[in-house]
Short mmCIF file of C-alpha atoms in Angstrom, two decimals:
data_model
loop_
_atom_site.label_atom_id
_atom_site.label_comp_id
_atom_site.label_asym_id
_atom_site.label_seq_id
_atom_site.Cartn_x
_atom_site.Cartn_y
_atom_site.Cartn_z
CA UNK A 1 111.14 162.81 115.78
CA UNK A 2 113.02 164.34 118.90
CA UNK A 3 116.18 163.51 119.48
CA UNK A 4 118.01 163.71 123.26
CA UNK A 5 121.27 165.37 123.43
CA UNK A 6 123.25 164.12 125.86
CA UNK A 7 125.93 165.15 128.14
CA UNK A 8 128.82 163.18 126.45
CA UNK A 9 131.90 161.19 128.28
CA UNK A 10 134.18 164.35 129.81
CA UNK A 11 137.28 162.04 130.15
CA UNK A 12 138.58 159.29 132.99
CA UNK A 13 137.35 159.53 136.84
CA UNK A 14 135.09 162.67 135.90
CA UNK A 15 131.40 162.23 136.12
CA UNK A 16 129.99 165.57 135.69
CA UNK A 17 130.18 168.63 134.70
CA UNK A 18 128.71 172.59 134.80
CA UNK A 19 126.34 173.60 131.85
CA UNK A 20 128.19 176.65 131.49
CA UNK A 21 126.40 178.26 128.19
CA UNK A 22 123.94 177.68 125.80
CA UNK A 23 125.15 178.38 122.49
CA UNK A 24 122.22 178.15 120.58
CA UNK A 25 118.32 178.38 122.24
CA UNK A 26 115.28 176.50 121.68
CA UNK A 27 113.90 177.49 118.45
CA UNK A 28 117.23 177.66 116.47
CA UNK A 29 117.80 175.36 113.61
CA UNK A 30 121.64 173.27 114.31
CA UNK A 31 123.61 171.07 111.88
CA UNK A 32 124.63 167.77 113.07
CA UNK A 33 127.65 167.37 115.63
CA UNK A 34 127.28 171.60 115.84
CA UNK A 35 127.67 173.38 119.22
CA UNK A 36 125.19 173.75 120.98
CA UNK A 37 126.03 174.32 124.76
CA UNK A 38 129.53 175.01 126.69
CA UNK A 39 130.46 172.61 129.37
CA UNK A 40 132.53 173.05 131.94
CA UNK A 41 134.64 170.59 133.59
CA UNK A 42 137.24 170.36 136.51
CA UNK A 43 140.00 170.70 133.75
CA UNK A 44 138.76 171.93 130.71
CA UNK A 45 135.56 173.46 128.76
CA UNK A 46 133.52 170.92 125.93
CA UNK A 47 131.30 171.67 123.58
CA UNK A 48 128.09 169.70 123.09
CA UNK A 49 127.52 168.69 119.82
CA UNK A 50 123.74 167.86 118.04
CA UNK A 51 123.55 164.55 117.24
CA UNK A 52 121.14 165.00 114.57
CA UNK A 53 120.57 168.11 112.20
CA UNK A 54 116.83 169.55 112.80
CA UNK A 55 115.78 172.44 115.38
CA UNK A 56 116.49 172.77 118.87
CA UNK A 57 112.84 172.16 120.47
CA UNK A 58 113.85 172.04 124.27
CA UNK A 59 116.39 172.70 126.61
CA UNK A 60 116.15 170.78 129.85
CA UNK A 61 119.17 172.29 131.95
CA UNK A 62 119.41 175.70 132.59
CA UNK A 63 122.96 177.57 132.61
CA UNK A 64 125.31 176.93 135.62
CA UNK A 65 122.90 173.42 136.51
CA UNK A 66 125.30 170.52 137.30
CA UNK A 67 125.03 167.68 134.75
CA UNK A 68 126.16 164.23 134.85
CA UNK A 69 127.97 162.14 132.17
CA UNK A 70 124.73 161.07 130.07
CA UNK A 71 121.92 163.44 131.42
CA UNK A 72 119.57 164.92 129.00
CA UNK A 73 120.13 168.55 128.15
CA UNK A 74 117.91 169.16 125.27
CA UNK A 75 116.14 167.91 122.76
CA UNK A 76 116.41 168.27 118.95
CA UNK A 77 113.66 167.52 116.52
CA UNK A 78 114.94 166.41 112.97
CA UNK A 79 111.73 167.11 111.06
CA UNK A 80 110.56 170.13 112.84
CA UNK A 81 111.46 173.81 110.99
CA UNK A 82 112.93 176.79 112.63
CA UNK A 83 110.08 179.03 111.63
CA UNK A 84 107.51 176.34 112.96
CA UNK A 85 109.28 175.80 116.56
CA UNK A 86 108.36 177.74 119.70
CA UNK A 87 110.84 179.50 120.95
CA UNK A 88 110.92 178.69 124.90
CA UNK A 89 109.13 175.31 125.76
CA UNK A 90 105.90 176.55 127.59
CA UNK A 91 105.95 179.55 126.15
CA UNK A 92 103.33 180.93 124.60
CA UNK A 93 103.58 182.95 120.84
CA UNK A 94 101.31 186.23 121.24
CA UNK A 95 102.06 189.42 120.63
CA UNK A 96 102.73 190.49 124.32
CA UNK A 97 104.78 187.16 124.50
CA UNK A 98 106.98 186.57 120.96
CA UNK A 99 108.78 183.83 120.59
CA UNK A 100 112.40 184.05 122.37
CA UNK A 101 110.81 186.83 125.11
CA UNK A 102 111.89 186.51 128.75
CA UNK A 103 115.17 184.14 127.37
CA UNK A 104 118.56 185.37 128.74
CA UNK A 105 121.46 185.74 126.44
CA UNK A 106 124.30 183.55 126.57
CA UNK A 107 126.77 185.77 127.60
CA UNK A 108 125.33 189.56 127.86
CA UNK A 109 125.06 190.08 131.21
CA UNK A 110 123.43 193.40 131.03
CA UNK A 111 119.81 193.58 132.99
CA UNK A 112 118.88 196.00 130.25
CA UNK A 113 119.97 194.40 126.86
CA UNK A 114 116.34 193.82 124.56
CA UNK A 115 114.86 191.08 125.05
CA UNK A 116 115.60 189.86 121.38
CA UNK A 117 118.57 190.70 119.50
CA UNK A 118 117.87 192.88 115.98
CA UNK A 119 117.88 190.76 112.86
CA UNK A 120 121.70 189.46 111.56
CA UNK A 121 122.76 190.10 115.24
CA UNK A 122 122.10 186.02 115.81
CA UNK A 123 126.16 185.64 116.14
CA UNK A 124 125.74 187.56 119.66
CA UNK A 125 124.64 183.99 121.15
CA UNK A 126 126.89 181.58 118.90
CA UNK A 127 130.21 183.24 119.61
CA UNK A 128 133.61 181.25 119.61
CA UNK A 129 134.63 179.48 122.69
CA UNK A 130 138.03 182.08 122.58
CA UNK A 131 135.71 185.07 122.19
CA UNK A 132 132.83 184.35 124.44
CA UNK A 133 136.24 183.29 127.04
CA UNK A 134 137.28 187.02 126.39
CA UNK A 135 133.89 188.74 126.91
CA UNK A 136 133.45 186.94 130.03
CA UNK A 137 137.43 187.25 131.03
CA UNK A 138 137.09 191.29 130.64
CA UNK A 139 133.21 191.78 131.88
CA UNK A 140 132.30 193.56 128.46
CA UNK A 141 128.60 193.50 126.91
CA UNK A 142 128.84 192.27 123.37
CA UNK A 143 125.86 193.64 121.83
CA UNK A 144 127.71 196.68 122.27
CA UNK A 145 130.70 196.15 120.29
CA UNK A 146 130.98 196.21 116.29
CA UNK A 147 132.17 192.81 114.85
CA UNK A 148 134.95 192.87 112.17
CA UNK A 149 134.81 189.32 110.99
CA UNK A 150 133.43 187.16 108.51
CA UNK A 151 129.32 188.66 108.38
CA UNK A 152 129.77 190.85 110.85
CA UNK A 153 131.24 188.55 113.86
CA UNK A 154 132.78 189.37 116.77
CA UNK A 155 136.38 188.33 117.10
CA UNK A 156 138.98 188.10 119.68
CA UNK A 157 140.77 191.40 118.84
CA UNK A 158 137.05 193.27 118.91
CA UNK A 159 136.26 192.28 122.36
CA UNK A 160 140.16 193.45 123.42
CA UNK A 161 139.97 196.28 121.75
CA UNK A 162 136.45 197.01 123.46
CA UNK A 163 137.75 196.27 126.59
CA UNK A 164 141.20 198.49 126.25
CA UNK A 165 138.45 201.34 125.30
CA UNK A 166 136.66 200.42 128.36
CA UNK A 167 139.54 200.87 130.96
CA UNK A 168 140.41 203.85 129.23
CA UNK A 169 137.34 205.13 129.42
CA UNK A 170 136.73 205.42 126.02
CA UNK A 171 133.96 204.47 124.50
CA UNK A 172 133.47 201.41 122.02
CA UNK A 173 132.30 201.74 118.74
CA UNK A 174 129.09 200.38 118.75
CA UNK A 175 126.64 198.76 116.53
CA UNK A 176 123.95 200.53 115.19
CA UNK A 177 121.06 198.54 116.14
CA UNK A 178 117.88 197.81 113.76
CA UNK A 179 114.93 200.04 114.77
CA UNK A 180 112.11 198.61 116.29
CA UNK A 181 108.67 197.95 115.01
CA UNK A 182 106.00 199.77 116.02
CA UNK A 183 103.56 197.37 117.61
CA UNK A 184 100.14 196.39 116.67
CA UNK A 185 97.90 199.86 117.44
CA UNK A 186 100.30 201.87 116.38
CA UNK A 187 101.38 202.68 119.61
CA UNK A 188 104.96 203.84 120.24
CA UNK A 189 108.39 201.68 120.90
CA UNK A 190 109.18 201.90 124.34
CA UNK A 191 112.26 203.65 125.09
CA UNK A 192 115.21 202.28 125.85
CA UNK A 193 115.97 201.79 129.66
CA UNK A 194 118.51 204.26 130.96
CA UNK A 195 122.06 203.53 131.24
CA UNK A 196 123.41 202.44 134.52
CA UNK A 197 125.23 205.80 136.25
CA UNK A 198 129.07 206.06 136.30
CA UNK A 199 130.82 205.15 139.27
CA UNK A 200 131.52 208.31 141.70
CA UNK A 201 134.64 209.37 142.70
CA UNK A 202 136.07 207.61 145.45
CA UNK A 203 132.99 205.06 145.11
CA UNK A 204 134.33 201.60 146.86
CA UNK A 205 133.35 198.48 144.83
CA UNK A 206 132.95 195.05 145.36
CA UNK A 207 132.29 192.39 143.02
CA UNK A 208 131.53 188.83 143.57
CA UNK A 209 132.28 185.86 140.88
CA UNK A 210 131.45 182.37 141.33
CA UNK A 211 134.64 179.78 141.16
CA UNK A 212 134.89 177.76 138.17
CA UNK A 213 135.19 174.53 138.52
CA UNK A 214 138.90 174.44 137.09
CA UNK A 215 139.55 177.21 139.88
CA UNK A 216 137.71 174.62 142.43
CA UNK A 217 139.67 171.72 141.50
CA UNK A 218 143.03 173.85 141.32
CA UNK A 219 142.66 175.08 144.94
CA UNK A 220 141.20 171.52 146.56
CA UNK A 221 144.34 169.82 144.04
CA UNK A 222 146.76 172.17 145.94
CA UNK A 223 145.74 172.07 149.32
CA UNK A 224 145.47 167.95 149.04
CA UNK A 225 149.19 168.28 148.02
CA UNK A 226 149.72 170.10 151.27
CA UNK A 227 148.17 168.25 153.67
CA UNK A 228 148.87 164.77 152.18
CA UNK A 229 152.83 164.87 150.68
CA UNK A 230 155.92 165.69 152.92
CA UNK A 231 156.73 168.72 150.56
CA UNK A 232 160.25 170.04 150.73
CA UNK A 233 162.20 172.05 148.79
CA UNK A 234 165.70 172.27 147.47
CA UNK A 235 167.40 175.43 145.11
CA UNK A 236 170.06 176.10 143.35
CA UNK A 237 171.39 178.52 140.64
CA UNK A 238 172.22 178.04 136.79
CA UNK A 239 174.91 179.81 134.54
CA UNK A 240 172.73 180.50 131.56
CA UNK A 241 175.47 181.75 129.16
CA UNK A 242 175.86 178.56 127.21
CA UNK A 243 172.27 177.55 126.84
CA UNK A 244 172.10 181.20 125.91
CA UNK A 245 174.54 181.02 123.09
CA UNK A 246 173.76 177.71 121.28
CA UNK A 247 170.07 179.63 121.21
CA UNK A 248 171.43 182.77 119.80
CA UNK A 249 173.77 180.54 117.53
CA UNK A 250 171.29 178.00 115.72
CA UNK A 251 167.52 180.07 116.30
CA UNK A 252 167.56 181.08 112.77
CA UNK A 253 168.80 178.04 111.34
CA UNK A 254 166.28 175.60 114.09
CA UNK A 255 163.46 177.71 113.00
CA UNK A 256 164.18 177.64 108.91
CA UNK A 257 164.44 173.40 109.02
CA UNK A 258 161.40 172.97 112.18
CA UNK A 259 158.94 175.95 111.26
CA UNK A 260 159.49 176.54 115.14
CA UNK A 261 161.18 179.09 117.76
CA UNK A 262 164.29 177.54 119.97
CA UNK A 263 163.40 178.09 123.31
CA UNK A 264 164.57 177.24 127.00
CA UNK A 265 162.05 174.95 127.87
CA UNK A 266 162.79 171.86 125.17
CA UNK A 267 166.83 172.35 127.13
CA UNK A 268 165.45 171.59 130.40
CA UNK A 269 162.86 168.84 129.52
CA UNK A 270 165.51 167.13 127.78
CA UNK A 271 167.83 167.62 131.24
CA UNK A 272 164.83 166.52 133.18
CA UNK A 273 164.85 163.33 131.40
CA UNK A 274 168.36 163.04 131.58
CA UNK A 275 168.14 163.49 135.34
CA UNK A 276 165.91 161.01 136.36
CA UNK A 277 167.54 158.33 134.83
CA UNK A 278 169.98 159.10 137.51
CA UNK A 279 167.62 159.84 139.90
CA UNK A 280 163.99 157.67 139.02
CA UNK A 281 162.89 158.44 142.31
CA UNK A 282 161.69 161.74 141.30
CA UNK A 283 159.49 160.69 138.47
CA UNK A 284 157.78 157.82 140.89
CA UNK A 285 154.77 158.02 142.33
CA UNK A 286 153.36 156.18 145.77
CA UNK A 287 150.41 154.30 145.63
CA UNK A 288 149.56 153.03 148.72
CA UNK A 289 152.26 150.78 150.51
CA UNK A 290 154.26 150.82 146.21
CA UNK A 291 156.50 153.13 144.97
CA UNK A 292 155.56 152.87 141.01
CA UNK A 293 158.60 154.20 138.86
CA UNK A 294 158.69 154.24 135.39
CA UNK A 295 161.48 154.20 132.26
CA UNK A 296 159.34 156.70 130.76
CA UNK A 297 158.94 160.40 131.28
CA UNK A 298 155.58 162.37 130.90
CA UNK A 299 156.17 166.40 131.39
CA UNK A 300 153.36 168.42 132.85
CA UNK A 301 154.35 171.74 131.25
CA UNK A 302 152.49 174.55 133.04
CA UNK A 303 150.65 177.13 130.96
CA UNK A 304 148.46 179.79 131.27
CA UNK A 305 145.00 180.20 129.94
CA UNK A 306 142.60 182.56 130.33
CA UNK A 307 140.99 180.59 133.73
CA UNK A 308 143.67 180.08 135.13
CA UNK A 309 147.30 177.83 135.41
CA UNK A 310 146.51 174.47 133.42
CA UNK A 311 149.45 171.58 133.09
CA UNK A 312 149.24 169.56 129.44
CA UNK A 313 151.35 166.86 129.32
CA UNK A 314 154.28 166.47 126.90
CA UNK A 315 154.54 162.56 126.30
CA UNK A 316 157.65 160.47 126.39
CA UNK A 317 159.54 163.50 126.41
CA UNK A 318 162.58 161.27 126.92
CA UNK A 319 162.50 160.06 123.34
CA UNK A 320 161.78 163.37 121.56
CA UNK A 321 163.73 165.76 119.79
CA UNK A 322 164.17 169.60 120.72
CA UNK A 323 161.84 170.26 117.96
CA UNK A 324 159.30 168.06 118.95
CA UNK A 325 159.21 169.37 122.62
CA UNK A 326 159.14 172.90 121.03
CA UNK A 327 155.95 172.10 118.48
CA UNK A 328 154.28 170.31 121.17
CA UNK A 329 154.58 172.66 123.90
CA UNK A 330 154.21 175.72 121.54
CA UNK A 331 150.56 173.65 120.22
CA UNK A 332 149.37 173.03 123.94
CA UNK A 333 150.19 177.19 124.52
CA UNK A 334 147.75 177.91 121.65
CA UNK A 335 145.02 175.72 122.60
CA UNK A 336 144.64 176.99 126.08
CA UNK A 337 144.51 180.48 125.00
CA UNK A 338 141.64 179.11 123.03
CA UNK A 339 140.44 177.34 125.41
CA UNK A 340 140.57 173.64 122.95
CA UNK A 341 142.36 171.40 125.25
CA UNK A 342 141.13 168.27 125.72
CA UNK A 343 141.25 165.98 129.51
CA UNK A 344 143.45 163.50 128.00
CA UNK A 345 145.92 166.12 127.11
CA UNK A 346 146.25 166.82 130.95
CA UNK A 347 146.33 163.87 132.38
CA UNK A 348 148.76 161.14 133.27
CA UNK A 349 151.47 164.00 133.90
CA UNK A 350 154.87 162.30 136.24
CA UNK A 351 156.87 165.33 136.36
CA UNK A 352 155.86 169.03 136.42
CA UNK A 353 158.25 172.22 134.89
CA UNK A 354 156.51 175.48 135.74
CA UNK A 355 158.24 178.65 134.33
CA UNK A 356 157.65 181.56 136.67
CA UNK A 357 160.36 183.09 135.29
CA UNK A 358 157.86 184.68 132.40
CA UNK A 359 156.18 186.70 134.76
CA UNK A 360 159.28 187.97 136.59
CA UNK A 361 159.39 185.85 139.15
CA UNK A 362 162.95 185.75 141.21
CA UNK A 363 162.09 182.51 143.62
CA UNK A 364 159.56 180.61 144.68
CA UNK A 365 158.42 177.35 146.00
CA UNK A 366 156.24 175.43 143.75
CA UNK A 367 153.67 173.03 145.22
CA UNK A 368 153.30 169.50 143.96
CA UNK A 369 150.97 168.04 141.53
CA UNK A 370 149.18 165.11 142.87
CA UNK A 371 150.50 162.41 142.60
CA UNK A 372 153.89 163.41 140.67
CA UNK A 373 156.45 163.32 143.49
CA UNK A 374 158.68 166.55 142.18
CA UNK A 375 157.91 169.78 140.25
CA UNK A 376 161.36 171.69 138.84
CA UNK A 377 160.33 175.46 139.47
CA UNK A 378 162.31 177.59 136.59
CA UNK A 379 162.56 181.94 136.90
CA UNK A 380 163.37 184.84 135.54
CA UNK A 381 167.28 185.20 133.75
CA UNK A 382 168.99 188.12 135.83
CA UNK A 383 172.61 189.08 134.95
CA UNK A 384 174.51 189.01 138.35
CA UNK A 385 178.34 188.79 139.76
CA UNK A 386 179.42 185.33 140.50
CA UNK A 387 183.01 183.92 141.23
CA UNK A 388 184.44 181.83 138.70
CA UNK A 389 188.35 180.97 138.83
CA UNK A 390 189.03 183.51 141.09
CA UNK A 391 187.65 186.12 139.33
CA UNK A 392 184.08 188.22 139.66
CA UNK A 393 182.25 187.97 136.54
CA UNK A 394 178.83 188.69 135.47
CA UNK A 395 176.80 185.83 134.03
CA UNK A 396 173.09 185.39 133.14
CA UNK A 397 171.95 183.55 136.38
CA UNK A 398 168.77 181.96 136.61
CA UNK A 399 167.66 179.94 140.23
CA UNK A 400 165.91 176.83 139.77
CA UNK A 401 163.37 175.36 142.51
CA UNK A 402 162.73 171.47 142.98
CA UNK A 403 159.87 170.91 145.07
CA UNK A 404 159.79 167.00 145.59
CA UNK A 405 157.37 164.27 147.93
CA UNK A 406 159.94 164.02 151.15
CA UNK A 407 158.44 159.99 151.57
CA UNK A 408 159.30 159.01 148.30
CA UNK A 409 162.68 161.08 147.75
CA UNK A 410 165.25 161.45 149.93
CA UNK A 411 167.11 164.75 150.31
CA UNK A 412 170.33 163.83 148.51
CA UNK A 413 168.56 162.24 145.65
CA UNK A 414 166.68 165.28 145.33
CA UNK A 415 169.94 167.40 145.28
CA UNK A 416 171.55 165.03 143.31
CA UNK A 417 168.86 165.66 140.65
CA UNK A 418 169.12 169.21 140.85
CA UNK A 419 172.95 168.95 140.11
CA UNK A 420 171.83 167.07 137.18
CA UNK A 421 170.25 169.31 135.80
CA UNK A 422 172.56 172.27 136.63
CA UNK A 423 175.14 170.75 134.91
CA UNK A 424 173.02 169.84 131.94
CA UNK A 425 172.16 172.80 131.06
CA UNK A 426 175.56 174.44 131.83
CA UNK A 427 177.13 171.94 129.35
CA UNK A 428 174.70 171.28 126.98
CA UNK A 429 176.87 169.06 124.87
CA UNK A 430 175.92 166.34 127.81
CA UNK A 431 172.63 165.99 126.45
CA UNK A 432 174.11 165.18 123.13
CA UNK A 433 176.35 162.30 124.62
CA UNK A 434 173.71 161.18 127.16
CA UNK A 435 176.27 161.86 129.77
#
């Protein structure tokens, strides 16, 4: 009996979604609630599971089709065998048409990879989501590289290591692949098709790449922020020495009792939240003719992942502890490298912190996330000579950006709430005696 697999709910307000990869094709045996396609989202990638264990028998959307919210993808038959299945629906077995001929690979690429992969190469199409991120990321052909994991699969490190061989120009150590069977007739294997010739010297490229849909969303997100809020910003600068020294002080000891690093970010969520008690303004939101403000506080803590900037959302950050915020933030870091987190985990944001200051940045003016009315911009630490008592000194100096909705928050709440802030983190016993 076939069974539909269906394109399952992808979270509030979104109602479709990008078939972005088939991880198994028609003809392949799958366990129930297994993988068996990659969807793609406006915030995050899903897998869709089987519902029923049997043998993939049809796929109805092709790779890069738009789906909606309960569309039939494929089919799964739960008394059907693997060996018994065709491979392509339509397609007919023969021996100038095998099963799986004329399929595409899920994430190869390469006009001249065989047609069907050698035998115990089957992992090449049922990669992780983090590895088949980093073949597609770095633009490297995975039937080419040698897998170190468990039976021979490719891992995260292989396809990094492949493509740090690649840029050097180096060649990756490749797998040695099964030779082919002489057809019926005994005439000859064909030979392989030639390899594609080197770029010349001074040879000017181009190459064009489709926008996800989280780089879609991103960029129309952005520019609505633009042309909608009254965006202003307002700076200052933050002496960094104490914050520095109660790190360098209790790290050890805050890592031994948590299991988890101190770092910078839990002081400044836990200023933000002191802030906007002062200032609730800037953790509002307008809709339509109401100002909505809340006793609550819901970070958006930016992150990168491999597709780009994504914001998870550290909730009620105003009643948790340092190592809370730490844990939380440092679990939301790992599951975008992997590419694991989920809508609900980035939604319902009212505040946003984005650290620049990782990659270097000096200054900059962050844009709003719709339809949070302020975004705290944090950079780069730099030692430089400010005047204290009279005196030059050098401290560790670190600007800080707030970015705020200018029809919601007035300028001297939004400096106010900067000051806040300043001064939390430059006395960071104030966030001990709520003061």
């Amino acid at each position: 009996m076939a069974t539909d697999v269906k394109v399952p709910a992808l979270g509030e307000s979104i109602t479709e979604g990008t078939l972005a990869q088939w991880l198994k094709k028609a003809g392949d045996a799958v366990a129930a609630d297994e993988p068996i396609a990659s969807l793609e989202t406006d915030k995050v990638t899903v897998d869709v599971p089987s519902p029923v264990a049997g043998v993939l028998t049809e796929t109805v959307a092709k790779e890069g089709d738009t789906v909606a919210v309960g569309a039939v993808i494929a089919r799964v038959d739960e008394g059907a065998t693997a060996a018994s299945t065709p491979a392509e629906k339509g397609a007919e077995t023969s021996p100038t048409n095998p099963p799986g001929a004329g399929e595409t690979p899920a994430v190869r690429g390469d006009e001249n990879a065989p047609d069907a992969a050698p035998q115990g190469d089957d992992h090449i199409t049922t990669l992780s989501p983090a590895v088949r991120r980093a073949v597609l990321e770095h633009h490297v052909d995975p039937t080419a590289i040698r897998g170190t994991g468990r039976d021979g699969r490719i891992t995260k490190d292989d396809v990094l290591a492949a493509a740090k061989a690649k840029e050097s120009g180096a060649e990756p150590e490749a797998k040695a692949p099964a030779a082919p069977a002489a057809p019926a007739g005994g005439a000859a294997p064909a030979a392989p098709a030639a390899a594609k010739p080197a770029a010349a010297p001074g040879e000017r490229r181009e190459e064009r790449v489709k926008m996800s849909r989280l780089r879609q969303t991103v960029a129309k997100r952005l520019k609505e922020a633009q042309n909608t809020a009254a965006m202003l910003t307002t700076f200052n600068d933050v002496d960094m020495s104490a914050v520095m020294e109660a790190r360098s002080r209790y790290k050890d000891l805050f890592e031994k009792k948590h299991g988890i690093r101190l770092g910078f970010m839990s002081f400044f969520v836990k200023a933000v939240a002191l802030a906007v008690r002062d200032v609730p303004a800037v953790n509002a939101s307008l809709e339509g003719d109401e100002i909505v403000y809340r006793d609550y506080l819901d970070v958006s803590v930016a992150v990168s992942a491999p597709k780009g900037l994504v914001v998870p959302v550290v909730r009620n950050a105003q009643a948790m502890s340092f190592a809370e915020i730490e844990k939380t933030i440092a679990e939301y870091g790992r599951k975008a490298k992997e590419g694991t987190l989920t809508v609900d985990e980035m939604t319902g944001g009212t505040f946003t912190i984005s650290n620049g200051g990782v990659f270097g940045s000096l200054l900059s003016t962050p844009i709003l996330n719709p339809p949070q009315s302020g975004v705290l911009g944090m950079h780069r630490i730099e030692e430089r000579p400010v005047a204290i008592d009279g005196q030059v000194v050098i401290r560790p100096m670190m600007y800080l950006a707030l970015s705020y909705d200018h029809r919601l928050v007035d300028g001297r709440e939004a400096v106010t709430f900067l000051v806040r802030v300043k001064e939390a983190i430059e006395d960071p016993t104030r966030l001990l005696i709520d003061l």
